[in-house]
Short mmCIF file of N, CA and C in Angstrom, two decimals:
data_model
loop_
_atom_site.label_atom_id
_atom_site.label_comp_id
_atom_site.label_asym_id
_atom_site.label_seq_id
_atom_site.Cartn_x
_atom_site.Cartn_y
_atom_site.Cartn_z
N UNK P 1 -28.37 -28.86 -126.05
CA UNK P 1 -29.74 -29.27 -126.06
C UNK P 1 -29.87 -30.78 -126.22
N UNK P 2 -30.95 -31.66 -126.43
CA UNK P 2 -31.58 -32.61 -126.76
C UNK P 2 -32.09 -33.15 -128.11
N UNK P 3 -31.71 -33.44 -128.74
CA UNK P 3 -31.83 -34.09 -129.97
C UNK P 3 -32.70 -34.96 -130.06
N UNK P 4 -33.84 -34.52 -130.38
CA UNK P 4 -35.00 -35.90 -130.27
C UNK P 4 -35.64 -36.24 -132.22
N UNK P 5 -34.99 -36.28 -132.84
CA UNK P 5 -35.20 -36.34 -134.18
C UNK P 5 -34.03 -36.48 -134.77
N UNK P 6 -33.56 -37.07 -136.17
CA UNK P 6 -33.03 -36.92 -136.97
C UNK P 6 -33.68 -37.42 -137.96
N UNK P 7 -32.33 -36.41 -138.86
CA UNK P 7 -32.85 -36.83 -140.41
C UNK P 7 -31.65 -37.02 -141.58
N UNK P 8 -32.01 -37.55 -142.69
CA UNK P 8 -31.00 -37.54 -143.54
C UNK P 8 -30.93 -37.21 -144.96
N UNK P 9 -30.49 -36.80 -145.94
CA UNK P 9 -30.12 -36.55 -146.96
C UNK P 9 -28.83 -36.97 -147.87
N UNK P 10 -28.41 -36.90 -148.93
CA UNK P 10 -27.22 -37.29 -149.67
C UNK P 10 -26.95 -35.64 -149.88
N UNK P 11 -25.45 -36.01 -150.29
CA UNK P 11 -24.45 -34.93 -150.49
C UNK P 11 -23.48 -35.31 -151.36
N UNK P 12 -22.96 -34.54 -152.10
CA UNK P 12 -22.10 -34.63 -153.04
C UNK P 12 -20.80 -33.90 -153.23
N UNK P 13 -19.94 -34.47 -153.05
CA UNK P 13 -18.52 -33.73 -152.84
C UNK P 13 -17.74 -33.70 -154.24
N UNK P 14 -17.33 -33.05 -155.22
CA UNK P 14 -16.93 -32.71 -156.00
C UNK P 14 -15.55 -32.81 -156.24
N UNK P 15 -14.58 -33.79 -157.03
CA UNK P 15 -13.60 -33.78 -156.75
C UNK P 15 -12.45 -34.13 -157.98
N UNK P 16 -11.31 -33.18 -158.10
CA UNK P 16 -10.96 -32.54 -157.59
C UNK P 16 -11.17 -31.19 -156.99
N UNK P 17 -11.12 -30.07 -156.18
CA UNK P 17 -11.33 -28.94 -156.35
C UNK P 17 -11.24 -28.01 -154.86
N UNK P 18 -11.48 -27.03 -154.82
CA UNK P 18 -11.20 -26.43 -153.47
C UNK P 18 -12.28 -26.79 -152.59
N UNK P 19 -13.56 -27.17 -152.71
CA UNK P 19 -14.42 -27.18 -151.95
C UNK P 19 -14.36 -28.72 -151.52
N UNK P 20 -13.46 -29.30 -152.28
CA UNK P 20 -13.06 -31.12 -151.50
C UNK P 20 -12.33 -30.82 -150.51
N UNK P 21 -11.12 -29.84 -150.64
CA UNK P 21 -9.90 -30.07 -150.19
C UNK P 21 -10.66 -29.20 -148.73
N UNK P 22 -11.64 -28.58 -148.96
CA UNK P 22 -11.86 -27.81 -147.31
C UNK P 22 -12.75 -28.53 -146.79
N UNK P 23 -13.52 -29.53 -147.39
CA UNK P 23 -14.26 -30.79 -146.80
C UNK P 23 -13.13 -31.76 -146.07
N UNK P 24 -12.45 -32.19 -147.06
CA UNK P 24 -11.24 -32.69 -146.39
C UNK P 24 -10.54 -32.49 -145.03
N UNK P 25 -10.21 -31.49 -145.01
CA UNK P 25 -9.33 -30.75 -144.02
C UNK P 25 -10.51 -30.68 -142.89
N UNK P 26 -11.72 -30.19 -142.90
CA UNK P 26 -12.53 -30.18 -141.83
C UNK P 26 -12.84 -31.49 -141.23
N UNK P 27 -12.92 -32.65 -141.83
CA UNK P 27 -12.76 -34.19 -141.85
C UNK P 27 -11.93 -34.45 -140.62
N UNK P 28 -10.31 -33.92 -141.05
CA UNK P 28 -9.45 -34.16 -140.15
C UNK P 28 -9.29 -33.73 -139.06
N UNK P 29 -10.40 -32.38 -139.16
CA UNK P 29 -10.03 -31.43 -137.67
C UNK P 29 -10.97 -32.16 -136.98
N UNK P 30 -11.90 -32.98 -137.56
CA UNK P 30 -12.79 -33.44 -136.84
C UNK P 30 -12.01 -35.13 -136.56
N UNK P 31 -11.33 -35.35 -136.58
CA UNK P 31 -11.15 -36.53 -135.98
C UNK P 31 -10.29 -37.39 -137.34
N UNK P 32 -10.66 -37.67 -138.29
CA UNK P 32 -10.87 -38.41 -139.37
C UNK P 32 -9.24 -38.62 -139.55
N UNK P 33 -8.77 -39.66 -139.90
CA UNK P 33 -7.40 -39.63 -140.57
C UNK P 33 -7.08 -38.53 -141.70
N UNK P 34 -5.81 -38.58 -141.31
CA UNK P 34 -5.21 -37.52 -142.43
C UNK P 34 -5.09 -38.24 -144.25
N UNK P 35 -5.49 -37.47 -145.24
CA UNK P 35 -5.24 -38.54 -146.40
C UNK P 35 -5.40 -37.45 -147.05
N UNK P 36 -4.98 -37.52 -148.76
CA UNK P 36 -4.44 -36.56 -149.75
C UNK P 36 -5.83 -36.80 -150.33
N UNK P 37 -6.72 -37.54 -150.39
CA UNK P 37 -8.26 -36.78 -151.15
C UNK P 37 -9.53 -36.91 -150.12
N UNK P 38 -10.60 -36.93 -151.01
CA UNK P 38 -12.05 -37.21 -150.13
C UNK P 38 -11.99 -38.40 -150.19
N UNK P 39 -11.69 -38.88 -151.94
CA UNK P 39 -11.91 -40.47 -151.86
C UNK P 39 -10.90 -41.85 -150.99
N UNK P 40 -10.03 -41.04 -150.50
CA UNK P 40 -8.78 -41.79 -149.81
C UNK P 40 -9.71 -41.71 -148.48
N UNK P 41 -10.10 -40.90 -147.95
CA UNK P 41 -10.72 -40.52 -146.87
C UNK P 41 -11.87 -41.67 -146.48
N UNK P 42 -12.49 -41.88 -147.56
CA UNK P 42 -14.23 -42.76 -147.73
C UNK P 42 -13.57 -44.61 -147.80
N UNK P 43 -12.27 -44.17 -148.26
CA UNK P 43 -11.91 -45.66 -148.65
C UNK P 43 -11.10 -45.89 -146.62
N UNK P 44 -10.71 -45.61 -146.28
CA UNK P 44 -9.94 -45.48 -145.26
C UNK P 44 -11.15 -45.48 -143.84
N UNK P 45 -12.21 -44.66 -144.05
CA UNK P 45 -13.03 -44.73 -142.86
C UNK P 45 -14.28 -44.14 -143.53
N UNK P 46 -15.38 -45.01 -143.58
CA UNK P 46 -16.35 -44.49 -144.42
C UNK P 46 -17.44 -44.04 -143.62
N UNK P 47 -17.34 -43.65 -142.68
CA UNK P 47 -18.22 -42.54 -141.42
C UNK P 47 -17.33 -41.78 -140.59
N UNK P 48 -17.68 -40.64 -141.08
CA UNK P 48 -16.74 -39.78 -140.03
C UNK P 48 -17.86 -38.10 -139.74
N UNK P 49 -17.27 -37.70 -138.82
CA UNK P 49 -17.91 -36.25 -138.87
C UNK P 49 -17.49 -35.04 -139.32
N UNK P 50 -18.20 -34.04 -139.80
CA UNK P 50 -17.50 -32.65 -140.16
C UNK P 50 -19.01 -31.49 -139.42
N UNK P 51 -18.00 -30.74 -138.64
CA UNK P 51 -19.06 -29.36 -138.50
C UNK P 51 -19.92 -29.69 -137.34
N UNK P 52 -20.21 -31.41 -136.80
CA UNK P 52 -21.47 -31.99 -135.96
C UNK P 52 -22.42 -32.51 -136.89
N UNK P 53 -22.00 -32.76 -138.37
CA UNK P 53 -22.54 -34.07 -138.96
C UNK P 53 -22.07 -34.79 -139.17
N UNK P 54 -23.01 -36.43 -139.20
CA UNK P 54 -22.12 -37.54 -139.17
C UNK P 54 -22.31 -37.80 -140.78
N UNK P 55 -21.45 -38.02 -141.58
CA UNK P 55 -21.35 -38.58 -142.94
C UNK P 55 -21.08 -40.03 -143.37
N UNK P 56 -21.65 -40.69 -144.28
CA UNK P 56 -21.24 -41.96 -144.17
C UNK P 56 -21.10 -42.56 -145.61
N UNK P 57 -20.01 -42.70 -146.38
CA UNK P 57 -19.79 -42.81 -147.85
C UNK P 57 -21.04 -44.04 -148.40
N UNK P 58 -21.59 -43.55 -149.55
CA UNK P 58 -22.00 -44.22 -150.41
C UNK P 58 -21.76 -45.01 -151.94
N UNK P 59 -21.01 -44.39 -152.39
CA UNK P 59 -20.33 -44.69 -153.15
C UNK P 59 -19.94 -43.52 -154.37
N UNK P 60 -19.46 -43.31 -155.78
CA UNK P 60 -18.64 -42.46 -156.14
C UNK P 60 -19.22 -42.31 -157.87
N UNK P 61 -18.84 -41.45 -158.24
CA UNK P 61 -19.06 -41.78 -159.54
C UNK P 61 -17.67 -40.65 -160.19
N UNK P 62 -16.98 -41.29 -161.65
CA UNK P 62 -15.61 -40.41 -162.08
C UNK P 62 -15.76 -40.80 -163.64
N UNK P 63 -15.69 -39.77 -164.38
CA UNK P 63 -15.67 -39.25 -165.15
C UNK P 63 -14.89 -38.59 -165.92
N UNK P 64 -14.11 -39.42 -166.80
CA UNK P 64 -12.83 -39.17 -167.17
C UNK P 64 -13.36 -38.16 -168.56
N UNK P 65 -12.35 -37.33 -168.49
CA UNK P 65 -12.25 -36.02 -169.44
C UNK P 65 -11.26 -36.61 -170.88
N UNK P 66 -12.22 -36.41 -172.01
CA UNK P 66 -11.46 -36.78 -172.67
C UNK P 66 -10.27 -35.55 -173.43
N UNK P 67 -9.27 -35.91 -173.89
CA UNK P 67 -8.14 -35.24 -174.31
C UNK P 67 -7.62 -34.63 -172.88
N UNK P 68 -7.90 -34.71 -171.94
CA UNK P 68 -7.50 -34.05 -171.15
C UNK P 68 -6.76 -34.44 -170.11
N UNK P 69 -6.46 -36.24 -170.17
CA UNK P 69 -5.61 -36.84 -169.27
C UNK P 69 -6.23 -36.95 -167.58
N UNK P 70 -7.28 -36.88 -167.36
CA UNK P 70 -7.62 -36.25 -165.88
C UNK P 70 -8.97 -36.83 -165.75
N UNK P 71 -9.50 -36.90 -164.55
CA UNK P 71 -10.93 -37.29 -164.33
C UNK P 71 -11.25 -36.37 -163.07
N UNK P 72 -12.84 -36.33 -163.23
CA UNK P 72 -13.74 -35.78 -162.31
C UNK P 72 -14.37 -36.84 -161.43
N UNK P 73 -14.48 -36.47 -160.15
CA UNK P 73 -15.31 -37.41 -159.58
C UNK P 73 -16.43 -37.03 -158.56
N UNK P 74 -17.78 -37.70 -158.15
CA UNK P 74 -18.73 -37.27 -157.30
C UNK P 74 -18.60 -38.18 -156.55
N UNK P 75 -18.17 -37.92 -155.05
CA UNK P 75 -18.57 -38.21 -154.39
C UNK P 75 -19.85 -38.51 -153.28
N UNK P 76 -20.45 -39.41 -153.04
CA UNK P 76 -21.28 -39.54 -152.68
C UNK P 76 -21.59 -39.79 -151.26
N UNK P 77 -22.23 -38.75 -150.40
CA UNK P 77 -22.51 -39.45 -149.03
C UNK P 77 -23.91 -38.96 -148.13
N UNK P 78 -24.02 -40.09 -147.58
CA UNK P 78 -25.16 -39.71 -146.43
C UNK P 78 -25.28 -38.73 -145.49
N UNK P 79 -25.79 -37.73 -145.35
CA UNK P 79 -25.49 -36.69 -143.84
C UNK P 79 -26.75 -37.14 -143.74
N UNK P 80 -25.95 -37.48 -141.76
CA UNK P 80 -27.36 -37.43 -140.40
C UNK P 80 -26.90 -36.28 -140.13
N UNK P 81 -28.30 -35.52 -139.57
CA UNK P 81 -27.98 -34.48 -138.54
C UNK P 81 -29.33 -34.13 -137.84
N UNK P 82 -28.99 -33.62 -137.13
CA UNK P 82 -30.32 -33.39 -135.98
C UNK P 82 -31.41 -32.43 -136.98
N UNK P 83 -33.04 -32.83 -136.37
CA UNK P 83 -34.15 -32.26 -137.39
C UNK P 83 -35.12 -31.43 -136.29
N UNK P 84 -34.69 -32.07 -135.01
CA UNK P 84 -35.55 -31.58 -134.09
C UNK P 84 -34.82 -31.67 -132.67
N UNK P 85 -34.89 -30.41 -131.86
CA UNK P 85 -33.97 -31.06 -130.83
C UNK P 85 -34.56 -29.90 -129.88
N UNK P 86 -34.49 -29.96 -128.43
CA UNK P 86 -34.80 -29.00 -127.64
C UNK P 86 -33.42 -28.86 -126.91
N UNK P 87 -33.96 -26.82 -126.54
CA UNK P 87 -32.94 -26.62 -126.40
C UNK P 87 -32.34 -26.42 -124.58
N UNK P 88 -31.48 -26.32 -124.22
CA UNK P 88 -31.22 -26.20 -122.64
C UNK P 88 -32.50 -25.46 -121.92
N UNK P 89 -32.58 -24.55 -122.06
CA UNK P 89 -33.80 -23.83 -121.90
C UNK P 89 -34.86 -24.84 -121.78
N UNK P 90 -35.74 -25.02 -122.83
CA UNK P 90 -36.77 -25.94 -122.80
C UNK P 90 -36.98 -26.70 -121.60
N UNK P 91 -35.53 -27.43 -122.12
CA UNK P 91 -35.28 -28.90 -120.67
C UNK P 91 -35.53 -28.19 -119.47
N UNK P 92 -34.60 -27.29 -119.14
CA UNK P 92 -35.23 -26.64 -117.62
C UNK P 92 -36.57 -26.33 -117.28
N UNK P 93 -37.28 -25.84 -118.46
CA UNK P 93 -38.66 -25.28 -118.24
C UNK P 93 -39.57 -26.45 -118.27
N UNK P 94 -39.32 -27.95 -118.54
CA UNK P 94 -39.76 -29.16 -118.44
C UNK P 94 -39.79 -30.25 -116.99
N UNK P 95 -38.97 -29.70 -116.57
CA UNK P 95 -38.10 -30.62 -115.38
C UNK P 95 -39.78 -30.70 -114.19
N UNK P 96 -40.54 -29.92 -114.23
CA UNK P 96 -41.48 -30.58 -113.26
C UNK P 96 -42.13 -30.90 -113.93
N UNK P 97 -42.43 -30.93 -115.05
CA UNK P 97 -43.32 -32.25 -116.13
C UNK P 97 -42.81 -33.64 -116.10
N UNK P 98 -41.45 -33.66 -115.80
CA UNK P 98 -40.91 -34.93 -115.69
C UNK P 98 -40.37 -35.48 -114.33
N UNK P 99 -40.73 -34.50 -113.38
CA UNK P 99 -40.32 -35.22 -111.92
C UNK P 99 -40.85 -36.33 -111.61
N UNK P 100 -40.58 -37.54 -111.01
CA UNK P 100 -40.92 -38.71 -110.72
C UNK P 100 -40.67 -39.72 -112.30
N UNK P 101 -40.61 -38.94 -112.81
CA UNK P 101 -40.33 -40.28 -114.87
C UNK P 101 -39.25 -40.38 -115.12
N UNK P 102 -38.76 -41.63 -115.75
CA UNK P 102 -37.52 -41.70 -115.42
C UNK P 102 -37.41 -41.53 -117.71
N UNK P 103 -36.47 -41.01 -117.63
CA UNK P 103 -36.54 -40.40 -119.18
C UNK P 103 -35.10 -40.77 -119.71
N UNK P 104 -34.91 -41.82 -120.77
CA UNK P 104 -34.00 -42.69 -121.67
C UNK P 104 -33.45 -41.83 -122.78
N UNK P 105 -32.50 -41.65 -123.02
CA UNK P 105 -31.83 -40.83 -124.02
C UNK P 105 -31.20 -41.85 -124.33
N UNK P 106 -30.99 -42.19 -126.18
CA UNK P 106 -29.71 -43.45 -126.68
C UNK P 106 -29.10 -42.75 -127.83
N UNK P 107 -28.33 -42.88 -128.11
CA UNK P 107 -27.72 -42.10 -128.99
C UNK P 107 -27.52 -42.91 -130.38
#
């Protein structure tokens, strides 16, 4: 389809834990360098995509555990993703509304 809207929100990646490490890994299937955390990931390329959203690091916050040798950290990032978009369909059922107009798509 056609994407004629977006929008955005923050997201928070949790880290250490399993739900980093499958953020992670989807990171890479999507393109992203390979790296051993999220935050190696944000430091290394701080826009990348997962799923057909684009993410774009904001910055972090870690939280060291006391007696416990270890820290927590939040990651922080931007998701764009489409808010409004038409779909193949539509466009076909449009095409003599737009015969003779010449119609700009930018990404």
């Amino acid at each position: 389809g056609l994407v004629i809207g977006w929008g955005t929100d923050v997201h928070a990646v949790a880290e250490p834990g399993a739900a980093a490490e499958d953020f992670r890994r989807k990171a890479e299937e999507g393109g992203a360098p390979s790296c051993g955390s999220v935050q190696e990931l944000c430091r290394r390329q701080p826009t990348f995509e997962v799923d057909g959203v684009l993410y774009s690091y904001l910055g972090e916050h870690t939280q060291n555990l006391p007696g416990a040798h270890a820290s927590a950290r939040a990651i922080l990032l931007q998701r764009t993703l489409p808010q409004m978009w038409l779909t193949a369909a539509d466009v076909r059922g449009m095409v003599g509304a737009w015969r003779g107009a010449i119609v700009v798509c930018s990404g």
